[in-house]
Amino acid sequence: MSFWAFNENGDYQEYDSSTSKVTCNHCGKEYRQTVEEQIPGFRDKSYDICPYCKQENGSSMEVDYYNQKL
């Protein structure tokens, strides 16, 4: 899947996103994770937080994490 947004030059650009099942490193439960590429020039640190135990499973300055319980 992909989405469209303006990049740092003001141009409309396509960005990628993907959805997968991930296992928490802390509680061992599986959850659904959607990852979307961040827009260059507007990047913030995003954390991969388990929706069950609320523990961090990593972070990124290149993608946003959207997690939900299965």
Coordinates of C-alpha atoms in Angstrom, one line a residue:
M1 CA 0.0 0.0 0.0
S2 CA 1.1 3.6 -0.5
F3 CA 0.0 7.1 0.3
W4 CA 0.7 10.5 -1.3
A5 CA 2.0 13.6 0.5
F6 CA 4.0 16.7 -0.2
N7 CA 7.8 16.4 0.2
E8 CA 10.2 19.1 1.4
N9 CA 10.3 20.6 -2.1
G10 CA 6.6 21.0 -2.2
D11 CA 6.1 18.3 -4.8
Y12 CA 3.4 15.6 -4.4
Q13 CA 5.2 12.3 -3.9
E14 CA 4.2 8.7 -3.2
Y15 CA 5.4 7.0 0.0
D16 CA 5.2 3.3 1.0
S17 CA 3.4 1.6 3.8
S18 CA 3.1 -2.0 4.8
T19 CA 1.1 -4.1 7.3
S20 CA 2.4 -7.2 9.1
K21 CA 2.1 -9.3 12.2
V22 CA 4.8 -8.6 14.8
T23 CA 5.7 -10.4 18.1
C24 CA 6.5 -8.2 21.1
N25 CA 10.0 -8.8 22.5
H26 CA 8.7 -8.3 26.1
C27 CA 5.3 -10.1 26.5
G28 CA 5.5 -12.4 23.4
K29 CA 2.1 -11.4 22.1
E30 CA 1.5 -10.8 18.4
Y31 CA 0.0 -7.6 17.1
R32 CA -0.7 -5.9 13.8
Q33 CA 1.8 -3.3 12.7
T34 CA 1.4 -0.8 9.9
V35 CA 4.6 1.0 9.0
E36 CA 4.5 4.2 6.9
E37 CA 7.6 6.0 5.5
Q38 CA 8.0 9.4 7.0
I39 CA 8.2 12.5 4.7
P40 CA 11.8 13.6 4.3
G41 CA 12.3 17.0 6.0
F42 CA 9.5 16.4 8.4
R43 CA 10.9 13.4 10.3
D44 CA 10.3 12.7 14.0
K45 CA 11.4 9.8 16.1
S46 CA 8.6 7.2 16.1
Y47 CA 8.4 4.4 18.7
D48 CA 7.2 0.8 18.2
I49 CA 5.0 0.4 21.3
C50 CA 3.3 -2.9 22.0
P51 CA -0.5 -2.3 22.3
Y52 CA -0.7 -5.0 25.0
C53 CA 2.2 -4.3 27.5
K54 CA 3.0 -0.8 26.3
Q55 CA 6.8 -1.6 26.2
E56 CA 9.0 -0.2 23.4
N57 CA 10.2 -2.7 20.7
G58 CA 12.4 -0.2 18.9
S59 CA 12.2 3.2 17.2
S60 CA 12.9 4.8 13.9
M61 CA 13.5 8.3 12.3
E62 CA 12.4 7.0 8.9
V63 CA 9.0 5.3 9.5
D64 CA 5.9 5.8 11.6
Y65 CA 4.5 2.8 13.6
Y66 CA 0.7 2.2 13.9
N67 CA 0.1 -0.8 16.1
Q68 CA -3.2 -2.5 17.1
K69 CA -4.2 -5.6 19.0
L70 CA -5.2 -8.7 17.0

